[in-house]
Amino acid sequence: MKKIGLLTGGGDCPGLNAVIRAVVKRSIGTYNLEVLGIREGWKGLVSGTVEPLTNYAVTGILHRGGTILGTSRTNPYKSSEDLQRTLNNIKRFGIDAIIAVGGEDTLGVAWRLHQDYQLKIVGVPKTIDNDLLGTDYTFGFDTAVHIATEAIDRLHTTAESHHRIMVVEVMGRHTGWIATVAGMAGGADCILIPERSMSIEEVAETIKKRHRTGKTFSIVVVAEGFMPQGLDVKYEKEKTDDFDHIRLGGIGNLIGHKLEELTNIDTRVTILGHVQRGGTPTAYDRVLATRLGVKAVDMVVAGEFGNMAALKGSDIVPVSLEEVIKGRKSVNMELYDIAQVFFG
Ligand code: F6P
């Protein structure tokens, strides 16, 4: 084992640079291994765009959001030519093992390459959505929750002054982790998530009940992937990525419009969008990302391929990528039920 290839794929998230720094420092400092940075996820292996990562290259990046390697949602399995280029480039650059930092799509490709071609790959979980199986938390999530909570706090004061309903749309494509946790932390009066079906009429009823008790404003937090019961929400189907994900965003506007109609209360909508993914990671995310990066290198050296470094309780342990890509980690309904105690 001489050379590790390192890539970050999928949507970026705060903490990626902390992983890159940890992988490079552990590889060079502890094991005297070289690290080759692969640009923009799997795309860098398709196009053959790589750069050596030295200790110097990763100095001063711990606190920086984004990823110095760049990222993309490229799927090398999309075409047989791309797949062949990927395999050729791995050989051409003398990459002995790959550390792939990503979510379900990036790690899905990692697992397939490991299975189909016995490539030596170790995964590191990342996503602000926190919906990866096999790990208790993903880094980036804590930062996103902090940003969303701060936004909810700010919206609270203006909602109160104007006696309005404030609808806050947060990210969460398939799961409502950010909505649930930030909603709880920010004292939301209703939280709408993909895992819990609800009609807008029910939401309106909750708000009206609240206002009958003398409350003059309400905060509704909605995850972007929420589908209101009985309403057909249309997204632009042609705007899909390599993994066939449609581009979400905008459900908050629909909810806000309907709520205003049903309650007669002045309503405003805020879509937080990519603000949740940008900027400096929290201390928690920096530490989690650092621990995962160090463990991933240790796993490479120990030959634990086809696995992902994961957080279980307070430990970082290997889990099979096969387990990780089997499905998604939905919101814990016990947690949601606690949040619901404070609705209305
Ligand atoms: O990485 C997850 C995520 O942030 C989802 O919550 C969201 O739906 C998606 O990425 C947005 O992706 P993009 O950056 O391509 O708009």
mmCIF file of C-alpha atoms in Angstrom, residues 202-336:
data_model
loop_
_atom_site.group_PDB
_atom_site.id
_atom_site.type_symbol
_atom_site.label_atom_id
_atom_site.label_comp_id
_atom_site.label_asym_id
_atom_site.label_seq_id
_atom_site.Cartn_x
_atom_site.Cartn_y
_atom_site.Cartn_z
ATOM 1 C CA GLU A 202 -54.706 19.622 9.385
ATOM 2 C CA VAL A 203 -51.822 22.111 9.593
ATOM 3 C CA ALA A 204 -54.302 25.011 9.285
ATOM 4 C CA GLU A 205 -56.441 23.486 12.033
ATOM 5 C CA THR A 206 -53.397 23.232 14.337
ATOM 6 C CA ILE A 207 -52.582 26.892 13.726
ATOM 7 C CA LYS A 208 -56.186 28.078 14.163
ATOM 8 C CA LYS A 209 -56.440 26.167 17.456
ATOM 9 C CA ARG A 210 -53.248 27.843 18.621
ATOM 10 C CA HIS A 211 -54.539 31.282 17.688
ATOM 11 C CA ARG A 212 -57.822 30.615 19.534
ATOM 12 C CA THR A 213 -55.759 30.259 22.719
ATOM 13 C CA GLY A 214 -54.568 33.828 22.276
ATOM 14 C CA LYS A 215 -51.340 33.225 20.365
ATOM 15 C CA THR A 216 -50.849 35.768 17.620
ATOM 16 C CA PHE A 217 -48.131 34.167 15.488
ATOM 17 C CA SER A 218 -46.955 30.720 14.388
ATOM 18 C CA ILE A 219 -43.826 29.065 13.046
ATOM 19 C CA VAL A 220 -44.190 26.170 10.609
ATOM 20 C CA VAL A 221 -41.033 24.271 9.620
ATOM 21 C CA VAL A 222 -41.234 22.168 6.473
ATOM 22 C CA ALA A 223 -38.661 19.786 4.973
ATOM 23 C CA GLU A 224 -38.209 20.292 1.232
ATOM 24 C CA GLY A 225 -39.201 16.668 0.545
ATOM 25 C CA PHE A 226 -42.562 16.899 2.359
ATOM 26 C CA MET A 227 -45.596 15.990 0.236
ATOM 27 C CA PRO A 228 -48.876 17.346 1.574
ATOM 28 C CA GLN A 229 -51.606 14.736 1.670
ATOM 29 C CA GLY A 230 -54.117 15.188 -1.146
ATOM 30 C CA LEU A 231 -52.059 17.706 -3.124
ATOM 31 C CA ASP A 232 -50.125 16.960 -6.286
ATOM 32 C CA VAL A 233 -46.802 18.791 -6.112
ATOM 33 C CA LYS A 234 -45.046 19.007 -9.456
ATOM 34 C CA TYR A 235 -41.285 19.381 -9.875
ATOM 35 C CA GLU A 236 -39.400 19.873 -13.119
ATOM 36 C CA LYS A 237 -38.765 16.258 -14.004
ATOM 37 C CA GLU A 238 -36.219 17.115 -16.707
ATOM 38 C CA LYS A 239 -33.856 18.649 -14.139
ATOM 39 C CA THR A 240 -32.467 15.413 -12.751
ATOM 40 C CA ASP A 241 -28.896 14.526 -11.850
ATOM 41 C CA ASP A 242 -26.871 11.391 -12.787
ATOM 42 C CA PHE A 243 -28.634 9.507 -10.014
ATOM 43 C CA ASP A 244 -32.090 10.586 -11.269
ATOM 44 C CA HIS A 245 -32.859 12.894 -8.343
ATOM 45 C CA ILE A 246 -35.255 15.695 -9.214
ATOM 46 C CA ARG A 247 -34.423 19.221 -8.083
ATOM 47 C CA LEU A 248 -36.516 20.012 -4.998
ATOM 48 C CA GLY A 249 -37.242 23.362 -3.352
ATOM 49 C CA GLY A 250 -40.346 25.499 -3.166
ATOM 50 C CA ILE A 251 -42.813 23.372 -1.172
ATOM 51 C CA GLY A 252 -42.757 26.155 1.469
ATOM 52 C CA ASN A 253 -44.377 28.563 -0.977
ATOM 53 C CA LEU A 254 -47.247 26.198 -1.655
ATOM 54 C CA ILE A 255 -47.773 25.561 2.067
ATOM 55 C CA GLY A 256 -47.605 29.285 2.862
ATOM 56 C CA HIS A 257 -50.082 30.186 0.145
ATOM 57 C CA LYS A 258 -52.606 27.531 1.212
ATOM 58 C CA LEU A 259 -52.213 28.296 4.930
ATOM 59 C CA GLU A 260 -52.930 31.970 4.365
ATOM 60 C CA GLU A 261 -56.034 31.016 2.380
ATOM 61 C CA LEU A 262 -57.294 28.581 5.023
ATOM 62 C CA THR A 263 -56.493 30.620 8.154
ATOM 63 C CA ASN A 264 -56.818 34.193 6.949
ATOM 64 C CA ILE A 265 -53.599 34.990 8.760
ATOM 65 C CA ASP A 266 -50.898 37.008 7.025
ATOM 66 C CA THR A 267 -48.186 34.508 6.035
ATOM 67 C CA ARG A 268 -44.588 34.756 4.847
ATOM 68 C CA VAL A 269 -42.237 32.089 3.554
ATOM 69 C CA THR A 270 -38.469 31.709 3.956
ATOM 70 C CA ILE A 271 -36.574 29.082 1.985
ATOM 71 C CA LEU A 272 -33.196 28.522 3.644
ATOM 72 C CA GLY A 273 -31.781 26.452 0.768
ATOM 73 C CA HIS A 274 -28.026 26.187 0.368
ATOM 74 C CA VAL A 275 -27.286 28.599 3.225
ATOM 75 C CA GLN A 276 -27.621 25.429 5.333
ATOM 76 C CA ARG A 277 -24.799 23.748 3.444
ATOM 77 C CA GLY A 278 -22.318 26.587 3.293
ATOM 78 C CA GLY A 279 -19.871 28.129 5.707
ATOM 79 C CA THR A 280 -17.851 27.007 8.654
ATOM 80 C CA PRO A 281 -18.639 23.689 10.400
ATOM 81 C CA THR A 282 -19.558 23.544 14.078
ATOM 82 C CA ALA A 283 -16.997 22.180 16.542
ATOM 83 C CA TYR A 284 -19.011 18.940 16.724
ATOM 84 C CA ASP A 285 -18.845 18.437 12.948
ATOM 85 C CA ARG A 286 -15.125 19.264 12.797
ATOM 86 C CA VAL A 287 -14.355 16.669 15.460
ATOM 87 C CA LEU A 288 -16.644 13.999 13.961
ATOM 88 C CA ALA A 289 -15.188 14.573 10.464
ATOM 89 C CA THR A 290 -11.636 14.429 11.833
ATOM 90 C CA ARG A 291 -12.288 11.160 13.670
ATOM 91 C CA LEU A 292 -13.896 9.607 10.575
ATOM 92 C CA GLY A 293 -10.979 10.685 8.350
ATOM 93 C CA VAL A 294 -8.372 9.198 10.690
ATOM 94 C CA LYS A 295 -10.363 5.971 11.033
ATOM 95 C CA ALA A 296 -10.777 5.648 7.250
ATOM 96 C CA VAL A 297 -6.987 5.651 6.797
ATOM 97 C CA ASP A 298 -6.595 3.119 9.608
ATOM 98 C CA MET A 299 -9.178 0.937 7.854
ATOM 99 C CA VAL A 300 -7.246 1.149 4.574
ATOM 100 C CA VAL A 301 -4.058 0.078 6.336
ATOM 101 C CA ALA A 302 -5.923 -2.741 8.114
ATOM 102 C CA GLY A 303 -7.384 -3.905 4.768
ATOM 103 C CA GLU A 304 -10.986 -3.324 5.855
ATOM 104 C CA PHE A 305 -12.276 -2.594 2.359
ATOM 105 C CA GLY A 306 -15.923 -2.442 1.320
ATOM 106 C CA ASN A 307 -16.653 -0.785 4.658
ATOM 107 C CA MET A 308 -17.485 2.687 5.884
ATOM 108 C CA ALA A 309 -16.158 4.412 8.981
ATOM 109 C CA ALA A 310 -19.233 5.095 11.098
ATOM 110 C CA LEU A 311 -20.289 6.646 14.381
ATOM 111 C CA LYS A 312 -21.945 4.144 16.725
ATOM 112 C CA GLY A 313 -22.669 5.607 20.124
ATOM 113 C CA SER A 314 -19.418 7.354 20.965
ATOM 114 C CA ASP A 315 -17.195 5.015 18.902
ATOM 115 C CA ILE A 316 -16.008 5.151 15.303
ATOM 116 C CA VAL A 317 -16.293 1.652 13.828
ATOM 117 C CA PRO A 318 -16.305 -0.056 10.407
ATOM 118 C CA VAL A 319 -19.708 -1.044 8.962
ATOM 119 C CA SER A 320 -20.261 -2.825 5.658
ATOM 120 C CA LEU A 321 -21.163 -0.531 2.756
ATOM 121 C CA GLU A 322 -23.699 -3.158 1.786
ATOM 122 C CA GLU A 323 -25.660 -2.330 4.939
ATOM 123 C CA VAL A 324 -25.330 1.402 4.324
ATOM 124 C CA ILE A 325 -26.821 1.399 0.830
ATOM 125 C CA LYS A 326 -29.769 -0.888 1.667
ATOM 126 C CA GLY A 327 -32.080 2.004 2.436
ATOM 127 C CA ARG A 328 -32.309 5.272 4.330
ATOM 128 C CA LYS A 329 -32.337 6.294 7.954
ATOM 129 C CA SER A 330 -35.715 7.897 8.565
ATOM 130 C CA VAL A 331 -36.466 10.263 11.402
ATOM 131 C CA ASN A 332 -36.850 8.503 14.713
ATOM 132 C CA MET A 333 -40.603 8.750 15.312
ATOM 133 C CA GLU A 334 -40.176 8.863 19.081
ATOM 134 C CA LEU A 335 -38.254 12.082 18.541
ATOM 135 C CA TYR A 336 -40.914 13.456 16.195
#
